[in-house]
Amino acid sequence: MTTLSITEYARLARSADGPFVLTGQEPAVAEQEISIGGASTQSAAFNARTNFIMVHAAAVCALAFGDTPTALANRHRLGAGETRFYGVSPGQRLAVITRS
């Protein structure tokens, strides 16, 4: 099974000197995995504390964000093995579909 891994974060991490570091503060708020396939698949709603997410794609795919998103194969491409961070709102969802 090919999956998209989603890690949910409430805030950014801080270095020992105090400035923010461009990565999520661990432990994460929540984690989930959704299947990447030929039909759009939605994640569960993001946690009430989630402000941004890290996604990692095991295969080339396309993403969509929103309250009830539908991923389209010709939009928002994410490459196989790629990891990205996105700002989101609590309660939103992410949808994924396979893409070439």
Coordinates of N, CA and C in Angstrom, one line a residue:
M1 N 0.8 -1.2 0.0 CA 0.0 0.0 0.0 C 0.9 1.2 0.0
T2 N 0.6 2.2 -0.9 CA 1.3 3.4 -1.0 C 0.6 4.5 -0.1
T3 N 1.3 5.2 0.7 CA 0.6 6.1 1.6 C 1.2 7.5 1.6
L4 N 0.4 8.4 2.1 CA 0.8 9.8 2.4 C 0.8 9.9 4.0
S5 N 2.0 10.2 4.5 CA 2.1 10.4 6.0 C 1.8 11.9 6.3
I6 N 1.0 12.1 7.4 CA 0.7 13.4 7.8 C 1.0 13.5 9.3
T7 N 1.9 14.5 9.6 CA 2.2 14.8 11.0 C 1.7 16.2 11.4
E8 N 0.8 16.3 12.4 CA 0.2 17.6 12.8 C 0.9 18.2 13.9
Y9 N 1.1 19.6 13.8 CA 1.8 20.3 14.8 C 1.0 21.5 15.2
A10 N 1.2 21.9 16.5 CA 0.5 23.1 17.1 C 1.4 24.3 16.9
R11 N 2.7 24.1 17.0 CA 3.6 25.3 17.0 C 5.0 24.9 16.4
L12 N 5.7 26.0 16.1 CA 7.1 25.8 15.7 C 8.0 25.6 16.9
A13 N 9.1 24.9 16.6 CA 10.1 24.7 17.7 C 11.0 25.9 17.9
R14 N 11.6 26.0 19.0 CA 12.5 27.1 19.3 C 13.9 26.6 19.6
S15 N 14.9 27.3 19.2 CA 16.3 26.9 19.5 C 16.6 27.2 20.9
A16 N 17.8 26.8 21.4 CA 18.2 27.1 22.8 C 18.4 28.6 23.0
D17 N 18.7 29.3 21.9 CA 18.9 30.8 21.9 C 17.6 31.6 21.9
G18 N 16.5 30.9 21.6 CA 15.2 31.5 21.6 C 14.5 31.7 20.3
P19 N 15.2 31.9 19.2 CA 14.5 32.1 17.9 C 13.8 30.8 17.4
F20 N 12.7 31.0 16.6 CA 12.0 29.9 16.1 C 12.8 29.2 15.1
V21 N 12.6 27.9 15.0 CA 13.3 27.0 14.0 C 12.2 26.5 13.1
L22 N 12.5 26.4 11.8 CA 11.4 26.1 10.8 C 11.1 24.6 10.8
T23 N 10.7 24.1 11.9 CA 10.3 22.7 12.1 C 9.2 22.6 13.2
G24 N 8.5 21.6 13.2 CA 7.4 21.4 14.2 C 8.0 21.1 15.6
Q25 N 7.3 21.6 16.6 CA 7.7 21.2 18.0 C 7.1 19.8 18.3
E26 N 8.0 18.9 18.7 CA 7.7 17.6 19.1 C 7.4 17.6 20.6
P27 N 6.5 16.7 21.1 CA 5.8 15.7 20.3 C 4.7 16.3 19.4
A28 N 4.5 15.7 18.3 CA 3.4 16.1 17.4 C 2.0 16.0 18.1
V29 N 1.1 16.8 17.6 CA -0.3 16.8 18.1 C -0.9 15.5 17.7
A30 N -0.7 15.0 16.4 CA -1.3 13.8 15.9 C -0.6 13.4 14.7
E31 N -0.8 12.1 14.3 CA -0.2 11.6 13.1 C -1.2 10.7 12.4
Q32 N -1.2 10.7 11.1 CA -2.1 9.8 10.3 C -1.5 9.5 9.0
E33 N -2.0 8.4 8.4 CA -1.6 8.0 7.1 C -2.8 7.7 6.3
I34 N -2.8 8.1 5.0 CA -3.9 7.8 4.1 C -3.3 7.2 2.8
S35 N -4.1 6.4 2.2 CA -3.7 5.7 1.0 C -3.7 6.6 -0.2
I36 N -2.7 6.4 -1.0 CA -2.6 7.2 -2.3 C -3.1 6.2 -3.4
G37 N -4.2 6.5 -4.0 CA -4.8 5.7 -5.1 C -5.4 6.5 -6.2
G38 N -6.1 5.8 -7.0 CA -6.8 6.4 -8.2 C -8.0 7.2 -8.0
A39 N -8.5 7.2 -6.7 CA -9.6 8.0 -6.4 C -9.2 8.9 -5.2
S40 N -9.8 10.1 -5.1 CA -9.4 11.1 -4.1 C -9.8 10.5 -2.7
T41 N -8.9 10.5 -1.8 CA -9.1 10.0 -0.4 C -8.8 11.1 0.6
Q42 N -9.7 11.4 1.5 CA -9.6 12.4 2.5 C -8.9 11.9 3.8
S43 N -8.2 12.7 4.5 CA -7.7 12.4 5.8 C -8.8 12.6 6.8
A44 N -8.5 12.3 8.1 CA -9.4 12.7 9.2 C -9.3 14.2 9.4
A45 N -10.2 14.8 10.0 CA -10.1 16.2 10.3 C -8.9 16.5 11.2
F46 N -8.2 17.6 11.0 CA -7.1 17.9 11.8 C -7.5 18.3 13.2
N47 N -6.6 18.0 14.1 CA -6.9 18.2 15.5 C -7.2 19.7 15.8
A48 N -7.9 20.0 16.9 CA -8.3 21.3 17.2 C -7.1 22.2 17.5
R49 N -5.9 21.6 17.8 CA -4.7 22.4 18.1 C -3.7 22.5 16.9
T50 N -4.1 21.8 15.8 CA -3.2 21.8 14.7 C -3.2 23.1 13.9
N51 N -2.0 23.6 13.7 CA -1.8 24.9 12.9 C -1.0 24.7 11.6
F52 N -0.2 23.6 11.6 CA 0.5 23.3 10.4 C 0.8 21.8 10.4
I53 N 1.1 21.3 9.2 CA 1.4 19.8 9.1 C 2.6 19.6 8.2
M54 N 3.2 18.4 8.4 CA 4.3 17.9 7.6 C 3.7 16.7 6.9
V55 N 3.9 16.7 5.5 CA 3.4 15.6 4.8 C 4.6 14.9 4.1
H56 N 4.6 13.6 3.9 CA 5.6 12.9 3.2 C 4.9 11.9 2.3
A57 N 5.2 12.0 1.0 CA 4.6 11.1 0.0 C 5.5 10.0 -0.4
A58 N 4.9 8.8 -0.3 CA 5.7 7.6 -0.7 C 5.6 7.4 -2.2
A59 N 4.7 8.1 -2.9 CA 4.6 8.1 -4.4 C 4.2 9.4 -4.9
V60 N 4.3 9.7 -6.2 CA 3.9 10.9 -6.8 C 2.4 11.0 -6.6
C61 N 1.9 12.2 -6.2 CA 0.5 12.4 -5.9 C 0.1 13.9 -6.0
A62 N -1.1 14.1 -5.9 CA -1.7 15.5 -5.9 C -2.5 15.7 -4.6
L63 N -2.4 16.9 -4.1 CA -3.1 17.2 -2.8 C -4.2 18.3 -3.0
A64 N -5.1 18.3 -2.1 CA -6.1 19.4 -1.9 C -6.4 19.6 -0.5
F65 N -6.7 20.8 -0.1 CA -6.9 21.2 1.3 C -8.3 21.8 1.5
G66 N -9.0 21.7 2.6 CA -10.2 22.3 2.8 C -11.1 21.6 3.8
D67 N -12.4 22.0 3.9 CA -13.3 21.3 4.8 C -13.7 20.0 4.3
T68 N -14.0 19.9 3.0 CA -14.3 18.6 2.3 C -13.6 18.6 0.9
P69 N -12.3 18.5 0.9 CA -11.5 18.6 -0.3 C -11.6 17.4 -1.2
T70 N -11.4 17.6 -2.5 CA -11.3 16.6 -3.5 C -10.0 16.8 -4.3
A71 N -9.1 15.9 -4.2 CA -7.8 16.0 -4.9 C -8.1 15.7 -6.4
L72 N -7.4 16.5 -7.3 CA -7.5 16.3 -8.7 C -6.1 16.0 -9.2
A73 N -6.0 15.0 -10.1 CA -4.8 14.5 -10.5 C -3.9 15.5 -11.3
N74 N -4.4 16.6 -11.7 CA -3.6 17.6 -12.4 C -3.3 18.8 -11.6
R75 N -3.4 18.7 -10.3 CA -3.2 19.9 -9.4 C -2.2 19.6 -8.3
H76 N -1.6 20.6 -7.7 CA -0.8 20.5 -6.5 C 0.0 19.3 -6.4
R77 N 1.0 19.1 -7.3 CA 1.9 17.9 -7.3 C 2.8 17.8 -6.1
L78 N 3.0 16.6 -5.6 CA 4.0 16.3 -4.6 C 4.8 15.1 -5.1
G79 N 6.1 15.1 -5.2 CA 6.9 14.1 -5.8 C 7.1 12.9 -4.8
A80 N 7.4 11.7 -5.3 CA 7.7 10.6 -4.5 C 8.9 10.8 -3.6
G81 N 8.8 10.5 -2.4 CA 9.8 10.7 -1.4 C 10.0 12.2 -0.9
E82 N 9.1 13.0 -1.4 CA 9.1 14.5 -1.0 C 8.4 14.7 0.3
T83 N 9.0 15.6 1.1 CA 8.4 16.1 2.4 C 8.2 17.6 2.3
R84 N 7.0 18.0 2.7 CA 6.7 19.5 2.7 C 5.9 19.8 4.0
F85 N 6.0 21.1 4.4 CA 5.2 21.7 5.5 C 4.1 22.6 4.9
Y86 N 2.9 22.6 5.5 CA 1.8 23.4 5.1 C 1.2 24.0 6.3
G87 N 0.7 25.3 6.2 CA -0.1 25.9 7.3 C -1.5 25.5 7.0
V88 N -2.2 25.1 8.0 CA -3.6 24.6 7.9 C -4.5 25.2 9.0
S89 N -5.7 25.0 9.0 CA -6.6 25.4 10.1 C -7.2 24.1 10.8
P90 N -7.4 24.2 12.1 CA -7.9 23.1 12.8 C -9.3 22.7 12.1
G91 N -9.5 21.4 12.1 CA -10.8 20.9 11.5 C -10.7 20.7 10.0
Q92 N -9.8 21.3 9.3 CA -9.7 21.0 7.9 C -9.2 19.6 7.6
R93 N -9.2 19.2 6.3 CA -8.8 17.9 5.9 C -7.8 18.1 4.7
L94 N -7.1 17.0 4.4 CA -6.3 16.9 3.2 C -6.8 15.8 2.4
A95 N -6.8 16.0 1.1 CA -7.2 14.9 0.2 C -6.0 14.6 -0.7
V96 N -5.9 13.3 -1.1 CA -4.8 12.9 -2.0 C -5.3 12.0 -3.1
I97 N -4.6 12.0 -4.2 CA -4.9 11.1 -5.4 C -3.5 10.9 -6.1
T98 N -3.4 9.8 -6.7 CA -2.2 9.4 -7.5 C -2.1 10.4 -8.7
R99 N -0.8 10.6 -9.0 CA -0.5 11.5 -10.2 C 0.8 11.0 -10.8
S100 N 0.9 11.3 -12.1 CA 2.1 10.9 -12.8 C 3.1 12.0 -12.9

